[in-house]
Amino acid sequence: MEAEVEAFAAALKKASRAADNTVTSYRRDLLAFRSFMLERAAMVGRRVDEIEVTGITADHIRSYLAELMKNKAARATVQRRLSAIKAFFRYRETTLGEASPARSIRSPKNERRLPSILQPDEVRRLIEFSLSPDDSTPAAMRDRAIFETLYSSGLRVGELVGLNWRDIDEELGMVMVRAGKGNKDRLVPLGEPALDALRAWRRAMPVAWEPDSAVITNLRGGRLTTRSVEMILQRRLAAVGLSARITPHGLRHCFATHMLGNGADLRSIQEMLGHASLATTQRYTHVSVNHLKEVYRRAFPRV
């Protein structure tokens, strides 16, 4: 099975031009399913070194999904792993003509959770808070550039750390997101505070910048990882005293919700976020309705 998974991953990357993260995730999820099958074989006394794909049945897949749910895996995780399995067997149907055992298996319904967001004044506190008396250190300049850019543009954290200086048009106040989710490029506006923060960081960078070099780096000049951005945000939240569980992706939610609350139309927000479907963007209408209800509850005297 391992060889077939590798062949599938290579074909997916080549033929579908899928994003690297998608290919990596599918490969990892399929190898996890293979490990489950190997363990299950060992449990019944069958010592095997490899799993024959032709012997996998719908019951095997259902057992795997049930095991994930028994171990309290998030529904989104179960859905993603089933998607990888379905895609793998669709590939085998197309290339080998063998029926997919996953065809009739339905994905568990997703738990609809509204994204956590900060209010505009909380975002301001997060961005403007100083961790040290000296706001002119390179680290302080970089961190402010990170928060300003994420909130100003609604970029995914992976898109932020993938930016090069060439991608930012200061004159137009726009940033080009290259090969975002779905391998699509898009132009997104950047507010003046974000541009100012980026210029300040560029002047303070310990390693000289070039047009094709990374925008967001560590202090040695290497491109910052998404995990590092998450850690920087968590430290800032703790220092500010904000208890909301916000991730870098949460600042994207804040951007969309605050834009909608201030009159932006859904179609424009969809373009800026890079959503393929307007239905994905419409989730923010629910957040705004909840916010309006809370404002009404606090302000109207007869509730």
Short mmCIF file of C-alpha atoms in Angstrom, two decimals:
data_model
loop_
_atom_site.label_atom_id
_atom_site.label_comp_id
_atom_site.label_asym_id
_atom_site.label_seq_id
_atom_site.Cartn_x
_atom_site.Cartn_y
_atom_site.Cartn_z
CA MET A 1 0.00 0.00 0.00
CA GLU A 2 2.82 2.39 0.80
CA ALA A 3 4.09 2.37 -2.78
CA GLU A 4 0.60 3.08 -4.10
CA VAL A 5 0.17 5.96 -1.65
CA GLU A 6 3.44 7.50 -2.85
CA ALA A 7 2.34 7.11 -6.47
CA PHE A 8 -1.00 8.75 -5.66
CA ALA A 9 0.70 11.68 -3.90
CA ALA A 10 3.03 12.22 -6.87
CA ALA A 11 0.12 12.09 -9.32
CA LEU A 12 -1.95 14.46 -7.20
CA LYS A 13 0.82 17.04 -7.14
CA LYS A 14 1.54 16.74 -10.85
CA ALA A 15 -1.93 16.42 -12.38
CA SER A 16 -4.10 18.46 -10.01
CA ARG A 17 -1.53 21.12 -9.11
CA ALA A 18 -2.71 20.63 -5.56
CA ALA A 19 -1.16 22.77 -2.85
CA ASP A 20 1.86 21.23 -1.11
CA ASN A 21 -0.02 21.21 2.20
CA THR A 22 -2.87 19.20 0.63
CA VAL A 23 -0.51 16.60 -0.83
CA THR A 24 1.38 16.31 2.46
CA SER A 25 -1.83 15.97 4.47
CA TYR A 26 -3.31 13.32 2.16
CA ARG A 27 -0.11 11.32 2.22
CA ARG A 28 0.13 11.51 6.02
CA ASP A 29 -3.54 10.54 6.49
CA LEU A 30 -3.27 7.56 4.14
CA LEU A 31 -0.15 6.29 5.87
CA ALA A 32 -1.99 6.59 9.19
CA PHE A 33 -4.76 4.40 7.75
CA ARG A 34 -2.11 1.91 6.61
CA SER A 35 -0.67 1.82 10.13
CA PHE A 36 -4.13 1.12 11.53
CA MET A 37 -4.54 -1.79 9.10
CA LEU A 38 -1.15 -3.21 10.04
CA GLU A 39 -1.98 -2.98 13.75
CA ARG A 40 -5.37 -4.60 13.20
CA ALA A 41 -3.71 -7.49 11.36
CA ALA A 42 -1.25 -7.95 14.22
CA MET A 43 -4.10 -7.99 16.75
CA VAL A 44 -5.68 -11.02 15.07
CA GLY A 45 -2.39 -12.85 14.83
CA ARG A 46 -1.56 -12.04 11.21
CA ARG A 47 1.95 -10.66 11.05
CA VAL A 48 2.23 -8.71 7.81
CA ASP A 49 4.74 -6.21 6.53
CA GLU A 50 2.45 -4.59 4.02
CA ILE A 51 -1.25 -4.13 3.30
CA GLU A 52 -2.68 -5.25 -0.01
CA VAL A 53 -4.91 -2.45 -1.25
CA THR A 54 -7.15 -4.87 -3.14
CA GLY A 55 -8.07 -6.50 0.17
CA ILE A 56 -9.37 -3.30 1.81
CA THR A 57 -13.15 -3.25 2.25
CA ALA A 58 -15.73 -0.68 3.31
CA ASP A 59 -15.86 -2.39 6.71
CA HIS A 60 -12.13 -1.78 7.20
CA ILE A 61 -12.62 1.92 6.47
CA ARG A 62 -15.65 2.15 8.78
CA SER A 63 -13.67 0.45 11.55
CA TYR A 64 -10.87 2.96 11.11
CA LEU A 65 -13.25 5.92 11.31
CA ALA A 66 -14.96 4.41 14.36
CA GLU A 67 -11.57 4.01 16.06
CA LEU A 68 -10.77 7.66 15.39
CA MET A 69 -14.05 8.80 16.89
CA LYS A 70 -13.62 6.43 19.85
CA ASN A 71 -10.29 8.16 20.52
CA LYS A 72 -12.05 11.55 20.53
CA ALA A 73 -10.64 12.76 17.22
CA ALA A 74 -12.26 16.00 16.08
CA ARG A 75 -14.93 15.56 13.44
CA ALA A 76 -12.94 17.76 11.09
CA THR A 77 -10.02 15.32 11.45
CA VAL A 78 -12.25 12.33 10.70
CA GLN A 79 -13.70 14.14 7.67
CA ARG A 80 -10.25 15.01 6.36
CA ARG A 81 -8.97 11.46 6.71
CA LEU A 82 -12.02 10.04 4.96
CA SER A 83 -11.54 12.59 2.18
CA ALA A 84 -7.97 11.36 1.72
CA ILE A 85 -9.13 7.74 1.58
CA LYS A 86 -11.89 8.55 -0.91
CA ALA A 87 -9.49 10.50 -3.12
CA PHE A 88 -6.98 7.63 -3.05
CA PHE A 89 -9.56 5.07 -4.13
CA ARG A 90 -10.98 7.40 -6.80
CA TYR A 91 -7.45 7.60 -8.20
CA ARG A 92 -7.29 3.78 -8.29
CA GLU A 93 -10.68 3.65 -10.02
CA THR A 94 -9.46 6.03 -12.69
CA THR A 95 -6.05 4.45 -13.24
CA LEU A 96 -6.75 0.75 -12.57
CA GLY A 97 -10.49 0.45 -13.00
CA GLU A 98 -10.98 -1.06 -9.53
CA ALA A 99 -14.15 -0.18 -7.62
CA SER A 100 -13.75 2.05 -4.57
CA PRO A 101 -14.75 0.53 -1.22
CA ALA A 102 -15.15 4.07 0.13
CA ARG A 103 -17.78 5.17 -2.37
CA SER A 104 -20.81 4.51 -0.12
CA ILE A 105 -19.27 5.80 3.12
CA ARG A 106 -20.66 9.12 4.29
CA SER A 107 -18.65 11.68 6.16
CA PRO A 108 -19.79 12.52 9.72
CA LYS A 109 -21.64 15.81 9.92
CA ASN A 110 -19.50 18.70 10.97
CA GLU A 111 -20.10 20.53 14.22
CA ARG A 112 -20.90 24.08 13.22
CA ARG A 113 -18.93 26.32 15.52
CA LEU A 114 -18.83 30.02 15.08
CA PRO A 115 -15.26 31.33 15.04
CA SER A 116 -14.02 33.16 18.12
CA ILE A 117 -13.30 36.81 17.43
CA LEU A 118 -11.94 39.85 19.22
CA GLN A 119 -13.80 43.14 19.28
CA PRO A 120 -12.11 46.06 17.46
CA ASP A 121 -10.88 47.63 20.71
CA GLU A 122 -9.37 44.28 21.75
CA VAL A 123 -7.57 44.01 18.42
CA ARG A 124 -6.22 47.51 19.00
CA ARG A 125 -4.94 46.50 22.44
CA LEU A 126 -3.32 43.39 20.96
CA ILE A 127 -1.52 45.30 18.23
CA GLU A 128 -0.48 48.36 20.20
CA PHE A 129 0.56 46.63 23.42
CA SER A 130 4.27 46.86 24.15
CA LEU A 131 6.09 43.84 25.59
CA SER A 132 9.08 46.01 26.49
CA PRO A 133 9.81 49.68 27.15
CA ASP A 134 11.62 49.84 23.82
CA ASP A 135 9.27 49.40 20.86
CA SER A 136 12.10 49.92 18.38
CA THR A 137 13.71 46.48 18.72
CA PRO A 138 13.62 44.35 15.55
CA ALA A 139 11.48 41.72 17.30
CA ALA A 140 8.92 44.32 18.40
CA MET A 141 8.81 45.82 14.90
CA ARG A 142 8.36 42.39 13.32
CA ASP A 143 5.63 41.31 15.71
CA ARG A 144 3.63 44.45 15.10
CA ALA A 145 4.01 43.95 11.34
CA ILE A 146 2.69 40.40 11.75
CA PHE A 147 -0.43 41.43 13.67
CA GLU A 148 -1.16 44.49 11.56
CA THR A 149 -0.85 42.51 8.32
CA LEU A 150 -2.94 39.54 9.45
CA TYR A 151 -5.74 41.78 10.68
CA SER A 152 -5.53 44.28 7.81
CA SER A 153 -5.61 41.74 4.99
CA GLY A 154 -7.30 38.59 6.33
CA LEU A 155 -4.39 36.47 5.09
CA ARG A 156 -4.00 32.88 6.23
CA VAL A 157 -0.91 32.48 8.39
CA GLY A 158 0.69 30.24 5.74
CA GLU A 159 0.12 32.98 3.16
CA LEU A 160 1.69 35.56 5.47
CA VAL A 161 4.90 33.64 6.06
CA GLY A 162 5.08 32.86 2.32
CA LEU A 163 5.16 36.53 1.32
CA ASN A 164 8.22 38.07 -0.33
CA TRP A 165 8.83 41.81 -0.42
CA ARG A 166 8.17 41.82 -4.16
CA ASP A 167 4.57 40.77 -3.41
CA ILE A 168 3.78 44.06 -1.64
CA ASP A 169 2.84 47.07 -3.77
CA GLU A 170 3.21 50.02 -1.42
CA GLU A 171 2.04 52.55 -3.98
CA LEU A 172 -1.26 50.75 -4.59
CA GLY A 173 -1.57 49.49 -1.02
CA MET A 174 -2.07 45.91 -2.20
CA VAL A 175 -0.47 42.55 -1.52
CA MET A 176 -0.28 39.70 -4.03
CA VAL A 177 -0.97 36.34 -2.41
CA ARG A 178 0.71 33.82 -4.67
CA ALA A 179 -0.60 30.26 -4.88
CA GLY A 180 -2.96 30.56 -1.94
CA LYS A 181 -5.40 27.82 -0.99
CA GLY A 182 -6.52 26.04 -4.15
CA ASN A 183 -3.29 27.19 -5.83
CA LYS A 184 -4.88 30.54 -6.79
CA ASP A 185 -3.28 33.98 -6.76
CA ARG A 186 -5.25 36.97 -5.48
CA LEU A 187 -4.75 40.66 -4.76
CA VAL A 188 -5.72 41.93 -1.32
CA PRO A 189 -5.76 45.53 -0.01
CA LEU A 190 -3.44 46.48 2.85
CA GLY A 191 -4.34 49.31 5.23
CA GLU A 192 -1.94 52.18 5.86
CA PRO A 193 -1.18 51.07 9.46
CA ALA A 194 -0.09 47.67 8.12
CA LEU A 195 2.05 49.26 5.42
CA ASP A 196 3.65 51.57 8.00
CA ALA A 197 4.38 48.59 10.27
CA LEU A 198 5.91 46.65 7.38
CA ARG A 199 8.12 49.60 6.41
CA ALA A 200 9.30 49.98 10.02
CA TRP A 201 10.11 46.27 10.21
CA ARG A 202 11.99 46.41 6.91
CA ARG A 203 14.17 49.24 8.21
CA ALA A 204 14.84 47.30 11.42
CA MET A 205 15.55 43.89 9.85
CA PRO A 206 18.86 42.49 11.16
CA VAL A 207 19.58 40.91 7.77
CA ALA A 208 19.38 43.04 4.63
CA TRP A 209 16.23 42.47 2.61
CA GLU A 210 15.90 41.86 -1.11
CA PRO A 211 12.80 41.91 -3.36
CA ASP A 212 12.70 38.10 -3.48
CA SER A 213 13.46 37.57 0.21
CA ALA A 214 10.91 36.70 2.90
CA VAL A 215 8.90 39.48 4.51
CA ILE A 216 8.44 37.80 7.89
CA THR A 217 11.69 36.32 9.21
CA ASN A 218 13.35 35.31 12.43
CA LEU A 219 16.16 37.51 13.69
CA ARG A 220 18.73 35.46 11.76
CA GLY A 221 17.02 36.16 8.44
CA GLY A 222 15.30 32.81 7.95
CA ARG A 223 11.66 32.67 6.93
CA LEU A 224 9.44 32.41 10.01
CA THR A 225 7.29 29.28 10.40
CA THR A 226 3.54 29.25 10.99
CA ARG A 227 4.16 27.64 14.38
CA SER A 228 6.44 30.53 15.38
CA VAL A 229 3.73 33.04 14.46
CA GLU A 230 1.25 31.09 16.63
CA MET A 231 3.65 31.21 19.58
CA ILE A 232 4.27 34.94 19.14
CA LEU A 233 0.52 35.56 19.16
CA GLN A 234 -0.06 33.42 22.25
CA ARG A 235 2.65 35.31 24.15
CA ARG A 236 1.08 38.63 23.16
CA LEU A 237 -2.43 37.51 24.18
CA ALA A 238 -1.14 36.44 27.59
CA ALA A 239 0.75 39.71 28.06
CA VAL A 240 -2.28 41.81 27.08
CA GLY A 241 -4.53 39.78 29.37
CA LEU A 242 -6.98 38.70 26.66
CA SER A 243 -8.55 35.36 27.55
CA ALA A 244 -10.08 34.70 24.11
CA ARG A 245 -8.64 31.64 22.41
CA ILE A 246 -7.50 33.32 19.24
CA THR A 247 -5.10 31.83 16.73
CA PRO A 248 -3.54 33.64 13.76
CA HIS A 249 -6.48 32.29 11.76
CA GLY A 250 -8.71 33.97 14.33
CA LEU A 251 -7.38 37.37 13.21
CA ARG A 252 -8.62 36.44 9.73
CA HIS A 253 -12.06 35.84 11.27
CA CYS A 254 -11.83 39.22 13.01
CA PHE A 255 -10.98 40.92 9.71
CA ALA A 256 -13.97 39.40 7.90
CA THR A 257 -16.45 39.99 10.73
CA HIS A 258 -15.42 43.60 11.31
CA MET A 259 -15.50 44.32 7.57
CA LEU A 260 -19.00 42.89 7.34
CA GLY A 261 -20.13 44.78 10.42
CA ASN A 262 -18.94 48.03 8.86
CA GLY A 263 -20.87 47.58 5.63
CA ALA A 264 -18.60 45.55 3.31
CA ASP A 265 -20.51 43.24 0.98
CA LEU A 266 -20.07 39.48 1.12
CA ARG A 267 -18.80 39.18 -2.44
CA SER A 268 -15.92 41.59 -1.79
CA ILE A 269 -15.03 39.80 1.45
CA GLN A 270 -15.11 36.50 -0.45
CA GLU A 271 -12.59 37.86 -2.97
CA MET A 272 -10.28 39.19 -0.24
CA LEU A 273 -10.38 35.94 1.75
CA GLY A 274 -9.89 33.80 -1.34
CA HIS A 275 -12.95 31.63 -0.69
CA ALA A 276 -14.01 29.50 -3.65
CA SER A 277 -17.63 29.52 -2.48
CA LEU A 278 -19.73 32.39 -1.17
CA ALA A 279 -21.33 29.90 1.22
CA THR A 280 -18.02 29.72 3.11
CA THR A 281 -17.98 33.48 3.54
CA GLN A 282 -21.60 33.56 4.71
CA ARG A 283 -20.61 32.03 8.04
CA TYR A 284 -19.55 35.52 9.08
CA THR A 285 -23.14 36.76 8.80
CA HIS A 286 -23.95 34.53 11.77
CA VAL A 287 -21.12 36.04 13.79
CA SER A 288 -22.35 39.54 13.01
CA VAL A 289 -25.93 38.69 13.93
CA ASN A 290 -24.76 37.36 17.30
CA HIS A 291 -22.72 40.51 17.83
CA LEU A 292 -25.72 42.70 16.99
CA LYS A 293 -27.92 40.74 19.39
CA GLU A 294 -25.36 41.23 22.16
CA VAL A 295 -25.16 44.97 21.47
CA TYR A 296 -28.96 45.15 21.49
CA ARG A 297 -29.13 43.20 24.75
CA ARG A 298 -26.69 45.58 26.43
CA ALA A 299 -28.15 48.80 25.04
CA PHE A 300 -31.93 48.35 24.80
CA PRO A 301 -33.68 49.07 28.11
CA ARG A 302 -36.54 46.57 27.70
CA VAL A 303 -35.03 43.09 27.30
#
